[in-house]
Short mmCIF file of C-alpha atoms in Angstrom, two decimals:
data_model
loop_
_atom_site.label_atom_id
_atom_site.label_comp_id
_atom_site.label_asym_id
_atom_site.label_seq_id
_atom_site.Cartn_x
_atom_site.Cartn_y
_atom_site.Cartn_z
CA UNK A 67 -2.83 19.19 -30.94
CA UNK A 68 -2.59 17.86 -27.74
CA UNK A 69 0.53 16.17 -26.71
CA UNK A 70 0.63 13.03 -24.15
CA UNK A 71 -1.16 13.79 -20.80
CA UNK A 72 -0.94 12.19 -17.55
CA UNK A 73 -2.80 12.28 -14.24
CA UNK A 74 -2.50 12.77 -11.45
CA UNK A 75 0.72 15.06 -11.36
CA UNK A 76 1.76 14.29 -7.76
CA UNK A 77 0.31 11.37 -5.62
CA UNK A 78 1.28 10.41 -2.16
CA UNK A 79 0.48 6.83 -0.80
CA UNK A 80 1.32 4.55 2.06
CA UNK A 81 3.15 1.36 1.90
CA UNK A 82 0.98 -1.43 1.20
CA UNK A 83 -1.64 0.79 -0.64
CA UNK A 84 -2.27 0.51 -4.01
CA UNK A 85 -2.18 3.20 -6.78
CA UNK A 86 -3.63 3.72 -10.30
CA UNK A 87 -1.93 6.29 -12.93
CA UNK A 88 -3.35 7.24 -16.11
CA UNK A 89 -2.44 8.30 -19.34
CA UNK A 90 -3.90 9.60 -22.86
CA UNK A 91 -1.86 9.36 -25.67
CA UNK A 92 -0.50 11.82 -28.30
CA UNK A 93 -3.82 12.13 -31.07
CA UNK A 94 -3.24 9.63 -33.48
CA UNK A 95 -1.00 7.30 -31.37
CA UNK A 96 -2.14 3.60 -30.69
CA UNK A 97 0.77 2.60 -28.74
CA UNK A 98 1.46 3.27 -25.18
CA UNK A 99 4.83 2.64 -23.15
CA UNK A 100 5.32 3.16 -19.18
CA UNK A 101 8.63 4.06 -17.63
CA UNK A 102 9.90 4.46 -14.10
CA UNK A 103 12.45 7.24 -13.40
CA UNK A 104 13.94 6.77 -9.87
CA UNK A 105 15.60 10.17 -8.66
CA UNK A 106 18.73 10.79 -10.31
CA UNK A 107 18.79 7.48 -12.64
CA UNK A 108 17.60 7.16 -16.36
CA UNK A 109 13.96 6.22 -17.13
CA UNK A 110 13.46 1.93 -16.77
CA UNK A 111 10.93 0.54 -19.24
CA UNK A 112 8.11 -1.39 -17.60
CA UNK A 113 5.81 -2.13 -19.98
CA UNK A 114 4.22 -1.48 -23.44
CA UNK A 115 0.70 -1.79 -24.52
CA UNK A 116 -0.52 -2.04 -28.57
CA UNK A 117 -4.24 -3.22 -29.14
CA UNK A 118 -5.12 -3.64 -25.87
CA UNK A 119 -2.64 -6.35 -24.94
CA UNK A 120 0.77 -6.01 -23.18
CA UNK A 121 3.65 -6.77 -26.17
CA UNK A 122 6.73 -6.21 -23.84
CA UNK A 123 7.55 -6.10 -20.33
CA UNK A 124 10.51 -4.98 -18.49
CA UNK A 125 11.78 -6.49 -15.38
CA UNK A 126 9.55 -5.25 -12.80
CA UNK A 127 7.60 -7.72 -10.59
CA UNK A 128 3.49 -8.49 -11.36
CA UNK A 129 2.60 -5.99 -8.69
CA UNK A 130 2.96 -3.82 -11.65
CA UNK A 131 0.05 -4.07 -14.26
CA UNK A 132 -1.71 -2.27 -16.68
CA UNK A 133 -4.51 -1.85 -18.98
CA UNK A 134 -5.18 0.11 -22.53
CA UNK A 135 -8.46 0.85 -23.33
CA UNK A 136 -10.41 0.98 -26.94
CA UNK A 137 -9.50 4.93 -27.00
CA UNK A 138 -6.00 3.91 -26.44
CA UNK A 139 -5.58 5.53 -23.11
CA UNK A 140 -3.78 3.74 -20.68
CA UNK A 141 -3.56 2.90 -16.68
CA UNK A 142 -0.89 1.72 -14.68
CA UNK A 143 -1.46 -0.19 -11.37
CA UNK A 144 0.96 -0.88 -8.84
CA UNK A 145 -0.20 -3.02 -5.75
CA UNK A 146 1.12 -3.35 -2.13
CA UNK A 147 3.35 -0.52 -2.47
CA UNK A 148 7.37 -0.40 -1.17
CA UNK A 149 9.06 2.59 -0.16
CA UNK A 150 11.32 1.96 -3.36
CA UNK A 151 8.22 2.61 -5.66
CA UNK A 152 8.82 6.11 -5.09
CA UNK A 153 9.77 7.91 -8.49
CA UNK A 154 8.21 9.59 -11.61
CA UNK A 155 6.28 7.69 -13.55
CA UNK A 156 6.47 8.44 -17.26
CA UNK A 157 3.90 7.57 -20.15
CA UNK A 158 4.98 7.67 -23.75
CA UNK A 159 3.34 7.25 -27.04
CA UNK A 160 4.32 6.26 -30.32
CA UNK A 161 2.71 6.18 -33.73
CA UNK A 162 2.49 2.17 -33.85
CA UNK A 163 4.01 -0.67 -32.41
CA UNK A 164 7.76 -0.90 -32.84
CA UNK A 165 7.88 2.62 -34.01
CA UNK A 166 11.19 4.18 -32.27
CA UNK A 167 10.34 7.74 -31.74
CA UNK A 168 8.36 8.21 -28.65
CA UNK A 169 6.70 11.21 -26.99
CA UNK A 170 6.48 11.53 -23.13
CA UNK A 171 4.12 13.08 -20.79
CA UNK A 172 5.06 15.10 -18.02
CA UNK A 173 4.91 12.20 -15.46
CA UNK A 174 3.57 11.63 -12.14
CA UNK A 175 5.09 11.87 -9.17
CA UNK A 176 4.62 9.18 -6.77
CA UNK A 177 5.63 9.44 -3.07
CA UNK A 178 5.40 6.32 -0.86
CA UNK A 179 5.90 6.86 2.92
CA UNK B 9 21.06 -6.99 -23.44
CA UNK B 10 21.27 -3.57 -24.78
CA UNK B 11 22.81 -0.99 -22.76
CA UNK B 12 23.66 2.63 -22.95
CA UNK B 13 26.59 4.51 -21.35
CA UNK B 14 26.91 8.28 -20.55
CA UNK B 15 30.00 10.13 -19.35
CA UNK B 16 29.83 10.61 -15.46
CA UNK B 17 28.15 14.05 -14.83
CA UNK B 18 27.65 16.82 -13.97
CA UNK B 19 28.84 19.30 -16.55
CA UNK B 20 29.01 22.97 -15.75
CA UNK B 21 30.23 25.24 -18.47
CA UNK B 22 29.76 29.26 -19.08
CA UNK B 23 27.65 30.59 -21.60
CA UNK B 24 29.11 30.31 -25.03
CA UNK B 25 31.27 27.52 -24.52
CA UNK B 26 31.50 24.14 -26.54
CA UNK B 27 29.39 21.22 -25.08
CA UNK B 28 30.21 17.63 -25.61
CA UNK B 29 28.50 15.03 -23.77
CA UNK B 30 29.81 11.42 -24.43
CA UNK B 31 27.48 8.35 -25.36
CA UNK B 32 28.18 4.75 -26.15
CA UNK B 33 26.31 1.82 -26.46
CA UNK B 34 25.81 -1.83 -26.62
CA UNK B 35 23.43 -3.61 -28.61
CA UNK B 36 23.13 -6.74 -31.26
CA UNK B 37 22.19 -5.43 -34.76
CA UNK B 38 21.08 -1.81 -35.81
CA UNK B 39 19.72 0.34 -33.03
CA UNK B 40 18.23 3.45 -33.68
CA UNK B 41 19.83 6.02 -30.99
CA UNK B 42 18.18 9.02 -29.39
CA UNK B 43 18.79 11.84 -27.15
CA UNK B 44 16.30 13.16 -24.74
CA UNK B 45 16.45 16.44 -22.71
CA UNK B 46 14.49 16.81 -19.42
CA UNK B 47 13.97 20.51 -18.16
CA UNK B 48 13.25 20.66 -14.20
CA UNK B 49 9.78 19.13 -13.04
CA UNK B 50 8.85 18.05 -16.75
CA UNK B 51 8.66 14.77 -18.74
CA UNK B 52 11.65 13.93 -21.50
CA UNK B 53 11.59 15.62 -24.89
CA UNK B 54 13.11 14.65 -28.08
CA UNK B 55 16.18 16.58 -29.00
CA UNK B 56 17.39 14.43 -31.91
CA UNK B 57 17.56 10.98 -33.81
CA UNK B 58 19.40 8.73 -36.12
CA UNK B 59 18.32 5.56 -37.58
CA UNK B 60 21.35 4.29 -39.10
CA UNK B 61 25.05 4.32 -39.20
CA UNK B 62 26.83 7.60 -40.05
CA UNK B 63 23.25 9.32 -39.99
CA UNK B 64 23.76 12.74 -38.17
CA UNK B 65 20.61 13.85 -36.25
CA UNK B 66 20.49 17.64 -35.24
CA UNK B 67 18.15 20.21 -33.64
CA UNK B 68 18.25 23.53 -32.18
CA UNK B 69 21.89 23.75 -32.56
CA UNK B 70 22.84 20.47 -30.97
CA UNK B 71 24.33 17.45 -33.28
CA UNK B 72 25.22 13.77 -32.63
CA UNK B 73 26.29 11.33 -35.25
CA UNK B 74 25.95 7.55 -35.10
CA UNK B 75 29.32 6.02 -35.20
CA UNK B 76 28.89 2.34 -35.37
CA UNK B 77 32.69 1.80 -35.61
CA UNK B 78 32.94 2.86 -32.35
CA UNK B 79 29.46 2.31 -30.96
CA UNK B 80 28.91 6.02 -29.89
CA UNK B 81 26.73 8.75 -30.24
CA UNK B 82 28.32 11.84 -28.60
CA UNK B 83 26.00 15.16 -28.17
CA UNK B 84 27.75 18.27 -29.21
CA UNK B 85 26.70 22.16 -29.28
CA UNK B 86 28.88 24.68 -30.60
CA UNK B 87 27.67 27.57 -28.13
CA UNK B 88 25.76 26.82 -25.29
CA UNK B 89 23.22 29.05 -23.47
CA UNK B 90 21.93 29.63 -19.74
CA UNK B 91 18.10 27.79 -21.17
CA UNK B 92 20.16 24.72 -22.15
CA UNK B 93 20.64 23.62 -18.43
CA UNK B 94 18.82 20.36 -18.11
CA UNK B 95 19.37 16.69 -17.85
CA UNK B 96 20.09 15.02 -20.99
CA UNK B 97 19.63 11.27 -21.69
CA UNK B 98 21.26 9.02 -24.55
CA UNK B 99 18.97 6.25 -25.28
CA UNK B 100 18.45 3.44 -28.00
CA UNK B 101 15.55 1.21 -29.71
CA UNK B 102 16.45 -1.87 -31.27
CA UNK B 103 14.32 -4.16 -33.37
CA UNK B 104 15.93 -7.08 -32.45
CA UNK B 105 14.40 -9.70 -30.01
CA UNK B 106 13.18 -8.74 -26.62
CA UNK B 107 14.18 -4.77 -27.09
CA UNK B 108 11.49 -4.85 -29.99
CA UNK B 109 9.69 -1.24 -29.07
CA UNK B 110 11.02 -0.17 -25.87
CA UNK B 111 13.73 2.45 -25.06
CA UNK B 112 16.86 1.69 -23.34
CA UNK B 113 18.59 4.84 -21.49
CA UNK B 114 21.54 5.91 -19.95
CA UNK B 115 21.72 7.43 -16.51
CA UNK B 116 21.62 11.16 -17.90
CA UNK B 117 23.86 13.74 -17.63
CA UNK B 118 23.01 16.99 -15.81
CA UNK B 119 24.19 20.13 -17.50
CA UNK B 120 24.84 23.20 -15.78
CA UNK B 121 25.53 26.92 -17.85
CA UNK B 122 26.46 29.80 -16.17
CA UNK B 123 26.16 33.26 -17.57
#
């Protein structure tokens, strides 16, 4: 049973560019959440998708957007990258919206130069 | 809003020592509480959970008890191993209001176990 997968593993971008990160949830899960983990910090909630709609959003600017596809996979898009966007981006999936147990992927390490 | 506070880290222990990592929380209602572990270069793995007051979560020798009266969820292990070296995160999820469905994490505690 495949767990949560994310791609790419690492990514290097320059300021002002745009980036798209991808996530496939654990088999049977229909809800996907995205978190940003800065170096030495705990993960911070970005947003959550269920039934192809954004259901919850954390304190992140509109430069951060997402999408969920009919097969429950998800994308995180970040526009106009800033140096401060450098972080590990974690995707988590859960069985259904509001179920508390979330399973995390290995993350995508984004470096903005 | 909801918040989680973990003990200031890092923690360095010798193998077979007793481990305690403190975690306290602030939340309305009745949150569910979690401990996640992150090994170097990896994502987060759920270590244990408790969904109501006085519940004890346990896994791989680790334990934590949900104490509503002290708003705490301290992680303990009787005898640590070198392989337990990792970063440990306390987290909560709350069914109330704007917290529905999301996890709120503490800042993490780095544990290093020496042979």
